[in-house]
mmCIF file of C-alpha atoms in Angstrom:
data_model
loop_
_atom_site.group_PDB
_atom_site.id
_atom_site.type_symbol
_atom_site.label_atom_id
_atom_site.label_comp_id
_atom_site.label_asym_id
_atom_site.label_seq_id
_atom_site.Cartn_x
_atom_site.Cartn_y
_atom_site.Cartn_z
ATOM 1 C CA MET G 388 107.763 107.048 107.689
ATOM 2 C CA PRO G 389 104.531 107.508 109.333
ATOM 3 C CA LEU G 390 102.621 107.787 106.547
ATOM 4 C CA GLU G 391 103.771 106.005 103.243
ATOM 5 C CA ILE G 392 102.044 105.465 99.467
ATOM 6 C CA VAL G 393 102.637 102.086 99.016
ATOM 7 C CA ARG G 394 101.128 100.238 95.536
ATOM 8 C CA ASN G 395 100.696 96.710 96.853
ATOM 9 C CA ASP G 396 97.439 94.438 97.556
ATOM 10 C CA ILE G 397 96.291 95.277 101.072
ATOM 11 C CA THR G 398 95.842 92.017 102.312
ATOM 12 C CA LYS G 399 99.675 91.585 101.648
ATOM 13 C CA MET G 400 100.483 94.166 104.091
ATOM 14 C CA THR G 401 101.698 93.026 107.657
ATOM 15 C CA THR G 402 100.369 96.039 109.746
ATOM 16 C CA GLU G 403 98.625 95.348 112.830
ATOM 17 C CA THR G 404 95.475 96.614 111.414
ATOM 18 C CA ILE G 405 94.115 96.778 107.838
ATOM 19 C CA VAL G 406 91.245 98.611 106.882
ATOM 20 C CA ASN G 407 88.003 96.977 105.215
ATOM 21 C CA ALA G 408 85.991 99.741 103.111
ATOM 22 C CA ALA G 409 82.860 97.891 104.249
ATOM 23 C CA ASN G 410 79.310 98.057 103.691
ATOM 24 C CA SER G 411 76.957 98.943 106.346
ATOM 25 C CA ALA G 412 75.544 94.997 106.582
ATOM 26 C CA LEU G 413 78.953 93.985 106.955
ATOM 27 C CA LYS G 414 78.672 91.293 104.828
ATOM 28 C CA MET G 415 81.219 90.152 102.246
ATOM 29 C CA GLY G 416 81.344 92.289 98.954
ATOM 30 C CA GLY G 417 83.016 92.964 96.296
ATOM 31 C CA GLY G 418 86.440 94.838 95.067
ATOM 32 C CA VAL G 419 88.567 95.452 98.463
ATOM 33 C CA CYS G 420 86.135 94.245 100.528
ATOM 34 C CA GLY G 421 85.528 90.729 98.828
ATOM 35 C CA ALA G 422 89.518 90.736 99.025
ATOM 36 C CA ILE G 423 89.874 91.073 102.771
ATOM 37 C CA PHE G 424 87.179 88.269 103.427
ATOM 38 C CA ASN G 425 88.716 85.981 101.020
ATOM 39 C CA ALA G 426 92.206 86.321 102.699
ATOM 40 C CA ALA G 427 91.124 86.332 106.017
ATOM 41 C CA GLY G 428 88.950 83.154 105.726
ATOM 42 C CA PRO G 429 85.442 84.204 104.699
ATOM 43 C CA ARG G 430 83.350 82.244 106.841
ATOM 44 C CA ALA G 431 85.051 83.292 110.284
ATOM 45 C CA LEU G 432 84.834 86.561 109.253
ATOM 46 C CA GLN G 433 81.655 86.578 108.480
ATOM 47 C CA GLU G 434 80.143 85.119 111.503
ATOM 48 C CA ALA G 435 82.512 87.748 113.427
ATOM 49 C CA CYS G 436 80.732 90.781 111.507
ATOM 50 C CA ASP G 437 77.519 89.192 111.912
ATOM 51 C CA ARG G 438 77.923 88.807 115.926
ATOM 52 C CA ILE G 439 78.146 92.984 115.288
ATOM 53 C CA GLY G 440 75.487 93.264 113.320
ATOM 54 C CA HIS G 441 75.852 96.487 111.252
ATOM 55 C CA CYS G 442 77.787 99.654 111.579
ATOM 56 C CA GLU G 443 76.919 103.470 109.585
ATOM 57 C CA VAL G 444 78.406 105.140 107.673
ATOM 58 C CA GLY G 445 81.049 106.763 108.760
ATOM 59 C CA ASP G 446 81.623 104.674 111.785
ATOM 60 C CA ALA G 447 84.201 101.673 112.338
ATOM 61 C CA VAL G 448 83.777 98.614 114.252
ATOM 62 C CA HIS G 449 86.836 95.818 114.781
ATOM 63 C CA THR G 450 86.984 92.229 113.927
ATOM 64 C CA PRO G 451 90.479 89.710 114.342
ATOM 65 C CA ALA G 452 92.044 89.318 111.409
ATOM 66 C CA PHE G 453 92.009 85.868 111.438
ATOM 67 C CA SER G 454 94.498 84.734 108.005
ATOM 68 C CA LEU G 455 95.953 87.832 107.493
ATOM 69 C CA ASP G 456 99.211 89.139 108.789
ATOM 70 C CA ALA G 457 97.391 91.838 111.013
ATOM 71 C CA LYS G 458 95.972 91.659 114.404
ATOM 72 C CA TRP G 459 92.792 93.509 113.226
ATOM 73 C CA ILE G 460 90.386 94.454 110.696
ATOM 74 C CA ILE G 461 88.633 97.814 111.353
ATOM 75 C CA HIS G 462 85.491 97.696 109.066
ATOM 76 C CA THR G 463 84.413 101.247 108.183
ATOM 77 C CA VAL G 464 81.721 102.000 105.688
ATOM 78 C CA GLY G 465 82.417 104.797 103.332
ATOM 79 C CA PRO G 466 79.678 107.509 101.484
ATOM 80 C CA VAL G 467 78.059 106.283 97.914
ATOM 81 C CA TRP G 468 78.913 109.404 96.044
ATOM 82 C CA GLY G 469 75.884 111.196 94.910
ATOM 83 C CA GLY G 470 77.442 114.641 93.741
ATOM 84 C CA GLY G 471 78.854 116.104 97.179
ATOM 85 C CA SER G 472 75.566 117.570 97.974
ATOM 86 C CA ASN G 473 74.903 114.795 100.625
ATOM 87 C CA ASN G 474 77.596 115.502 103.318
ATOM 88 C CA GLU G 475 79.924 113.003 101.398
ATOM 89 C CA GLU G 476 83.061 114.426 102.416
ATOM 90 C CA LYS G 477 82.210 114.776 106.369
ATOM 91 C CA LEU G 478 81.542 111.196 106.200
ATOM 92 C CA LEU G 479 84.318 110.379 104.238
ATOM 93 C CA ARG G 480 86.528 112.412 106.808
ATOM 94 C CA ASN G 481 85.174 110.107 109.643
ATOM 95 C CA CYS G 482 86.100 107.031 107.880
ATOM 96 C CA TYR G 483 89.684 107.842 108.755
ATOM 97 C CA ARG G 484 89.701 109.725 111.820
ATOM 98 C CA ASN G 485 87.015 107.151 113.366
ATOM 99 C CA SER G 486 89.133 104.397 111.945
ATOM 100 C CA LEU G 487 92.296 105.791 112.930
ATOM 101 C CA LYS G 488 90.846 106.398 117.003
ATOM 102 C CA LEU G 489 89.653 103.045 117.090
ATOM 103 C CA ALA G 490 93.216 101.493 116.432
ATOM 104 C CA GLU G 491 94.953 104.210 118.957
ATOM 105 C CA SER G 492 92.328 102.435 121.392
ATOM 106 C CA LEU G 493 93.431 98.878 120.485
ATOM 107 C CA GLY G 494 97.071 99.903 120.857
ATOM 108 C CA CYS G 495 97.792 99.481 117.046
ATOM 109 C CA LYS G 496 101.265 101.018 116.199
ATOM 110 C CA SER G 497 100.438 100.617 112.357
ATOM 111 C CA ILE G 498 97.550 100.319 110.110
ATOM 112 C CA SER G 499 97.040 100.055 106.400
ATOM 113 C CA PHE G 500 94.067 101.816 104.426
ATOM 114 C CA PRO G 501 92.584 101.586 101.160
ATOM 115 C CA LEU G 502 91.317 104.497 99.201
ATOM 116 C CA ILE G 503 87.626 104.321 100.536
ATOM 117 C CA SER G 504 84.877 104.955 98.798
ATOM 118 C CA THR G 505 86.720 105.048 95.308
ATOM 119 C CA GLY G 506 85.749 101.715 93.631
ATOM 120 C CA ILE G 507 81.803 100.521 93.424
ATOM 121 C CA PHE G 508 80.873 103.560 95.655
ATOM 122 C CA GLY G 509 82.062 105.833 93.158
ATOM 123 C CA TYR G 510 83.738 108.556 95.362
ATOM 124 C CA PRO G 511 86.070 110.642 92.484
ATOM 125 C CA LYS G 512 89.869 109.847 93.276
ATOM 126 C CA GLU G 513 91.484 113.100 93.557
ATOM 127 C CA PRO G 514 89.528 114.548 96.302
ATOM 128 C CA ALA G 515 89.189 111.147 98.193
ATOM 129 C CA LEU G 516 92.710 111.085 98.397
ATOM 130 C CA ARG G 517 92.977 115.084 99.239
ATOM 131 C CA ILE G 518 90.838 113.783 102.195
ATOM 132 C CA ALA G 519 92.468 110.988 103.609
ATOM 133 C CA ILE G 520 95.753 112.550 103.538
ATOM 134 C CA SER G 521 94.294 115.603 105.315
ATOM 135 C CA GLU G 522 92.745 113.388 108.075
ATOM 136 C CA ILE G 523 95.967 111.085 108.396
ATOM 137 C CA GLU G 524 98.209 114.156 108.418
ATOM 138 C CA SER G 525 96.095 115.916 111.406
ATOM 139 C CA PHE G 526 95.983 112.781 113.549
ATOM 140 C CA LEU G 527 99.769 111.924 113.420
ATOM 141 C CA MET G 528 100.439 115.365 114.171
ATOM 142 C CA GLY G 529 99.243 114.279 117.714
ATOM 143 C CA HIS G 530 99.836 110.981 117.637
ATOM 144 C CA GLU G 531 102.786 107.626 116.881
ATOM 145 C CA MET G 532 101.488 105.533 114.412
ATOM 146 C CA HIS G 533 102.679 104.292 110.793
ATOM 147 C CA VAL G 534 100.211 104.683 108.660
ATOM 148 C CA TYR G 535 100.019 103.101 105.009
ATOM 149 C CA LEU G 536 98.177 104.039 102.293
ATOM 150 C CA VAL G 537 97.440 101.272 100.298
ATOM 151 C CA VAL G 538 96.929 101.687 96.101
ATOM 152 C CA PHE G 539 96.618 98.550 93.775
ATOM 153 C CA ASP G 540 97.571 100.210 90.829
ATOM 154 C CA ARG G 541 97.849 103.691 88.962
ATOM 155 C CA GLN G 542 94.207 103.715 87.978
ATOM 156 C CA SER G 543 93.668 103.640 91.975
ATOM 157 C CA PHE G 544 95.319 106.757 92.326
ATOM 158 C CA GLY G 545 94.344 110.487 92.721
ATOM 159 C CA ILE G 546 96.647 113.251 91.496
ATOM 160 C CA SER G 547 95.138 115.951 89.395
ATOM 161 C CA GLU G 548 95.855 115.230 85.453
ATOM 162 C CA LYS G 549 96.758 119.173 85.595
ATOM 163 C CA LEU G 550 99.679 118.695 88.512
ATOM 164 C CA TYR G 551 101.037 115.451 86.881
ATOM 165 C CA ASN G 552 100.925 117.229 83.098
ATOM 166 C CA SER G 553 102.553 120.479 84.592
ATOM 167 C CA ILE G 554 105.101 118.175 86.748
ATOM 168 C CA ALA G 555 105.990 116.279 83.638
ATOM 169 C CA ALA G 556 106.359 119.355 81.193
ATOM 170 C CA PHE G 557 109.120 121.040 83.828
ATOM 171 C CA ILE G 558 110.909 117.625 83.820
ATOM 172 C CA ASP G 559 111.025 117.508 80.042
ATOM 173 C CA GLU G 560 111.973 121.102 80.317
ATOM 174 C CA GLN G 561 115.079 120.840 82.520
ATOM 175 C CA GLU G 562 115.834 117.642 81.243
ATOM 176 C CA ALA G 563 116.133 119.244 77.458
ATOM 177 C CA GLU G 564 118.336 122.322 79.119
ATOM 178 C CA ALA G 565 120.654 119.724 80.975
ATOM 179 C CA VAL G 566 121.188 118.222 77.392
ATOM 180 C CA GLU G 567 121.753 121.409 76.124
ATOM 181 C CA LYS G 568 124.363 122.475 78.418
ATOM 182 C CA LYS G 569 126.216 119.224 78.181
ATOM 183 C CA TYR G 570 126.358 119.838 74.474
ATOM 184 C CA SER G 571 127.853 123.054 75.173
ATOM 185 C CA TYR G 572 130.243 122.202 77.952
ATOM 186 C CA GLY G 573 131.514 119.721 74.938
ATOM 187 C CA ARG G 574 131.644 123.059 72.519
ATOM 188 C CA LEU G 575 133.669 125.022 75.400
ATOM 189 C CA ARG G 576 136.560 122.530 75.890
ATOM 190 C CA LYS G 577 137.867 124.137 72.219
ATOM 191 C CA VAL G 578 137.992 127.402 74.059
ATOM 192 C CA ASP G 579 140.073 128.207 77.020
ATOM 193 C CA GLU G 580 140.827 126.472 80.478
ATOM 194 C CA GLU G 581 139.197 129.440 82.213
ATOM 195 C CA THR G 582 135.834 128.967 80.190
ATOM 196 C CA ILE G 583 135.223 125.701 81.218
ATOM 197 C CA GLN G 584 136.260 126.120 84.900
ATOM 198 C CA GLN G 585 133.830 128.764 85.185
ATOM 199 C CA TYR G 586 131.279 126.616 83.369
ATOM 200 C CA GLN G 587 131.927 123.714 85.747
ATOM 201 C CA GLU G 588 131.191 125.969 89.056
ATOM 202 C CA GLU G 589 128.012 127.278 87.230
ATOM 203 C CA SER G 590 126.582 123.847 85.971
ATOM 204 C CA PHE G 591 126.583 122.502 89.531
ATOM 205 C CA LYS G 592 124.871 125.068 91.364
ATOM 206 C CA LEU G 593 121.421 125.885 91.492
ATOM 207 C CA GLU G 594 119.873 129.791 91.238
ATOM 208 C CA SER G 595 119.529 131.295 94.662
ATOM 209 C CA ALA G 596 118.676 135.156 94.998
ATOM 210 C CA ALA G 597 120.366 134.770 98.694
ATOM 211 C CA GLU G 598 124.647 134.293 98.613
ATOM 212 C CA LEU G 599 126.239 133.452 101.714
ATOM 213 C CA SER G 600 128.670 136.032 102.741
ATOM 214 C CA LEU G 601 132.226 135.405 103.597
ATOM 215 C CA ASP G 602 131.289 135.301 107.204
ATOM 216 C CA ASP G 603 129.121 132.617 107.002
ATOM 217 C CA VAL G 604 131.098 130.454 104.777
ATOM 218 C CA LEU G 605 133.989 130.644 107.672
ATOM 219 C CA LYS G 606 131.740 130.267 110.271
ATOM 220 C CA ASN G 607 130.354 126.817 108.645
ATOM 221 C CA VAL G 608 133.033 125.248 106.864
ATOM 222 C CA ASP G 609 133.442 122.753 109.488
ATOM 223 C CA GLU G 610 129.863 122.225 110.300
ATOM 224 C CA SER G 611 128.286 119.116 110.378
ATOM 225 C CA PHE G 612 124.672 117.793 108.906
ATOM 226 C CA SER G 613 123.613 117.718 112.297
ATOM 227 C CA ASP G 614 124.962 121.105 113.658
ATOM 228 C CA CYS G 615 123.165 122.611 110.467
ATOM 229 C CA LEU G 616 119.820 120.979 110.457
ATOM 230 C CA PHE G 617 119.532 122.287 114.070
ATOM 231 C CA ARG G 618 120.825 125.448 113.302
ATOM 232 C CA TYR G 619 118.055 125.958 110.635
ATOM 233 C CA ILE G 620 115.432 124.343 113.293
ATOM 234 C CA ASP G 621 116.435 127.215 115.382
ATOM 235 C CA LYS G 622 116.336 130.172 112.776
ATOM 236 C CA LYS G 623 112.712 129.175 111.607
ATOM 237 C CA GLY G 624 111.447 128.735 115.330
ATOM 238 C CA MET G 625 110.407 125.525 115.039
ATOM 239 C CA THR G 626 110.280 122.453 117.849
ATOM 240 C CA ASP G 627 111.989 119.282 117.525
ATOM 241 C CA THR G 628 108.646 117.520 117.222
ATOM 242 C CA GLU G 629 107.118 120.089 114.790
ATOM 243 C CA THR G 630 110.621 119.296 112.835
ATOM 244 C CA TYR G 631 110.024 116.067 112.663
ATOM 245 C CA LYS G 632 106.092 115.463 112.435
ATOM 246 C CA LYS G 633 106.230 117.720 108.984
ATOM 247 C CA ALA G 634 109.155 116.354 107.620
ATOM 248 C CA ASN G 635 107.294 112.852 108.094
ATOM 249 C CA ILE G 636 110.097 111.235 109.871
ATOM 250 C CA ASP G 637 110.042 108.304 112.140
ATOM 251 C CA ARG G 638 110.555 110.113 116.251
ATOM 252 C CA LYS G 639 113.640 107.193 116.543
ATOM 253 C CA LEU G 640 115.648 108.162 113.713
ATOM 254 C CA PHE G 641 115.190 112.111 114.272
ATOM 255 C CA SER G 642 116.506 111.189 118.188
ATOM 256 C CA LYS G 643 119.438 109.595 116.483
ATOM 257 C CA ILE G 644 120.532 112.797 114.578
ATOM 258 C CA ARG G 645 119.690 114.410 117.413
ATOM 259 C CA ASN G 646 122.048 112.404 119.731
ATOM 260 C CA SER G 647 124.762 111.223 117.104
ATOM 261 C CA SER G 648 126.588 114.500 115.913
ATOM 262 C CA GLY G 649 128.650 111.837 112.943
ATOM 263 C CA TYR G 650 125.289 110.548 111.490
ATOM 264 C CA THR G 651 124.289 111.310 108.021
ATOM 265 C CA PRO G 652 120.924 110.088 107.057
ATOM 266 C CA MET G 653 119.805 109.508 103.221
ATOM 267 C CA LYS G 654 119.554 112.117 100.520
ATOM 268 C CA LYS G 655 115.267 111.694 100.743
ATOM 269 C CA THR G 656 115.448 112.468 104.936
ATOM 270 C CA ILE G 657 117.283 115.539 104.239
ATOM 271 C CA LEU G 658 115.318 116.535 101.420
ATOM 272 C CA ALA G 659 112.157 115.763 103.675
ATOM 273 C CA PHE G 660 113.645 118.124 106.855
ATOM 274 C CA ALA G 661 114.520 120.732 103.934
ATOM 275 C CA ILE G 662 110.571 120.823 103.217
ATOM 276 C CA ALA G 663 109.407 120.848 106.508
ATOM 277 C CA LEU G 664 111.585 123.839 107.412
ATOM 278 C CA GLN G 665 110.604 125.525 104.447
ATOM 279 C CA LEU G 666 114.234 126.146 103.098
ATOM 280 C CA ASP G 667 114.895 128.019 99.827
ATOM 281 C CA LEU G 668 117.050 126.307 97.475
ATOM 282 C CA HIS G 669 120.193 128.098 98.428
ATOM 283 C CA GLU G 670 119.585 126.866 102.009
ATOM 284 C CA THR G 671 118.085 123.259 100.916
ATOM 285 C CA GLU G 672 121.669 122.796 99.035
ATOM 286 C CA ASP G 673 123.369 124.114 102.361
ATOM 287 C CA LEU G 674 121.896 121.371 104.124
ATOM 288 C CA LEU G 675 122.211 118.707 101.552
ATOM 289 C CA GLY G 676 126.145 119.984 101.030
ATOM 290 C CA LYS G 677 126.944 119.200 104.753
ATOM 291 C CA ALA G 678 125.873 115.455 104.197
ATOM 292 C CA GLY G 679 127.649 115.207 101.121
ATOM 293 C CA TYR G 680 124.554 115.580 98.687
ATOM 294 C CA ARG G 681 123.531 118.209 96.273
ATOM 295 C CA LEU G 682 120.260 118.426 93.792
ATOM 296 C CA SER G 683 121.159 117.824 90.231
ATOM 297 C CA ARG G 684 118.792 118.488 86.946
ATOM 298 C CA SER G 685 119.607 115.572 85.215
ATOM 299 C CA HIS G 686 117.585 113.293 87.837
ATOM 300 C CA LYS G 687 113.755 112.960 88.353
ATOM 301 C CA PHE G 688 113.578 112.703 91.808
ATOM 302 C CA ASP G 689 115.794 116.038 92.136
ATOM 303 C CA LEU G 690 113.642 117.760 89.805
ATOM 304 C CA ILE G 691 110.274 117.441 91.396
ATOM 305 C CA ILE G 692 111.456 118.432 94.807
ATOM 306 C CA LEU G 693 112.869 121.593 92.447
ATOM 307 C CA TYR G 694 109.575 121.915 91.054
ATOM 308 C CA PHE G 695 108.045 122.344 94.384
ATOM 309 C CA ILE G 696 110.657 124.456 95.876
ATOM 310 C CA GLU G 697 110.427 127.072 93.242
ATOM 311 C CA ARG G 698 106.932 127.433 93.729
ATOM 312 C CA LYS G 699 107.149 127.551 97.697
ATOM 313 C CA ASN G 700 105.110 124.724 97.721
ATOM 314 C CA TYR G 701 106.156 122.883 100.648
ATOM 315 C CA ASN G 702 103.305 120.581 101.855
ATOM 316 C CA ILE G 703 105.399 117.270 102.280
ATOM 317 C CA HIS G 704 102.440 115.007 101.492
ATOM 318 C CA GLU G 705 101.546 116.716 98.286
ATOM 319 C CA ILE G 706 104.593 116.211 97.174
ATOM 320 C CA ASN G 707 105.068 112.411 98.104
ATOM 321 C CA GLU G 708 102.022 112.296 96.088
ATOM 322 C CA ALA G 709 103.606 113.432 92.942
ATOM 323 C CA LEU G 710 106.725 111.343 93.369
ATOM 324 C CA PHE G 711 104.523 108.319 94.064
ATOM 325 C CA ALA G 712 102.840 109.077 90.908
ATOM 326 C CA PHE G 713 106.195 109.300 88.784
ATOM 327 C CA ASP G 714 107.294 106.151 90.773
ATOM 328 C CA GLN G 715 110.409 108.019 92.910
ATOM 329 C CA MET G 716 111.014 107.122 96.162
ATOM 330 C CA LEU G 717 109.108 109.291 99.025
ATOM 331 C CA LEU G 718 110.341 111.781 101.108
ATOM 332 C CA GLY G 719 110.792 111.049 105.010
ATOM 333 C CA ALA G 720 111.891 107.942 106.864
#
């Protein structure tokens, strides 16, 4: 997928470019900087940096990657957090913006970022994450590149505690409701077949304000997944490019779906399209159903998607941040 959050040691990434959270003097430091120097070969990398000499805060320069499994290291200097009144946000945005522009000029198709300035420079993790996602998303709307945001552990990640707790409470509530329904279903077995049939039909259907008319059902009974997808794209007045970029989908995969009517992608890819097209629950179930999937109230991944759709929050990167925080697979492909 064009933007992916991964939990890894950034020195183990195999992208063409790895971004170093550098200092202005381009000297070997601690944290991410020290790890990259050590993995690349500290002497060779320091000599290359010394030939450059200096990098301003918010700017980006590059060196060979030496012993890293990459072609280049892009060194960018993030701001030291001073409370937010010293132009920190603009400078941090410049770090991502200038690094991506430099990577593009080097012909790179993939790049790995750490969360810049969130270590010893002290930038708060939640706003730093928002800035990183915002700048990367803006770049990807006009360019083709695979971008990885690499975090070492959960403590390095910046989803808000309020959002995390809200989603956790929603999941607990829905799971408790599912258990209650299962218990109630066991009791229903003692009633009659008609009641059981009614329960089975209702228990696997998500609530929706709109119902398909009989004409709609008959019209779409033999509709393939790809036909259904492109019907919704037309209905929402979106272009193909807008759709796959907002869905965090690789262009090549989208072309495969466009040109192979019988191809069925993974559930997470279909849900990415549903989010990009801002489908409601009814429409989402319709799209999933054409590929043989459905949303379940007993799976954490599905419940997180449901949480955002119910609240009409269709920002795929915010959804992926939440999925990542709950150790679930991400939307896109």
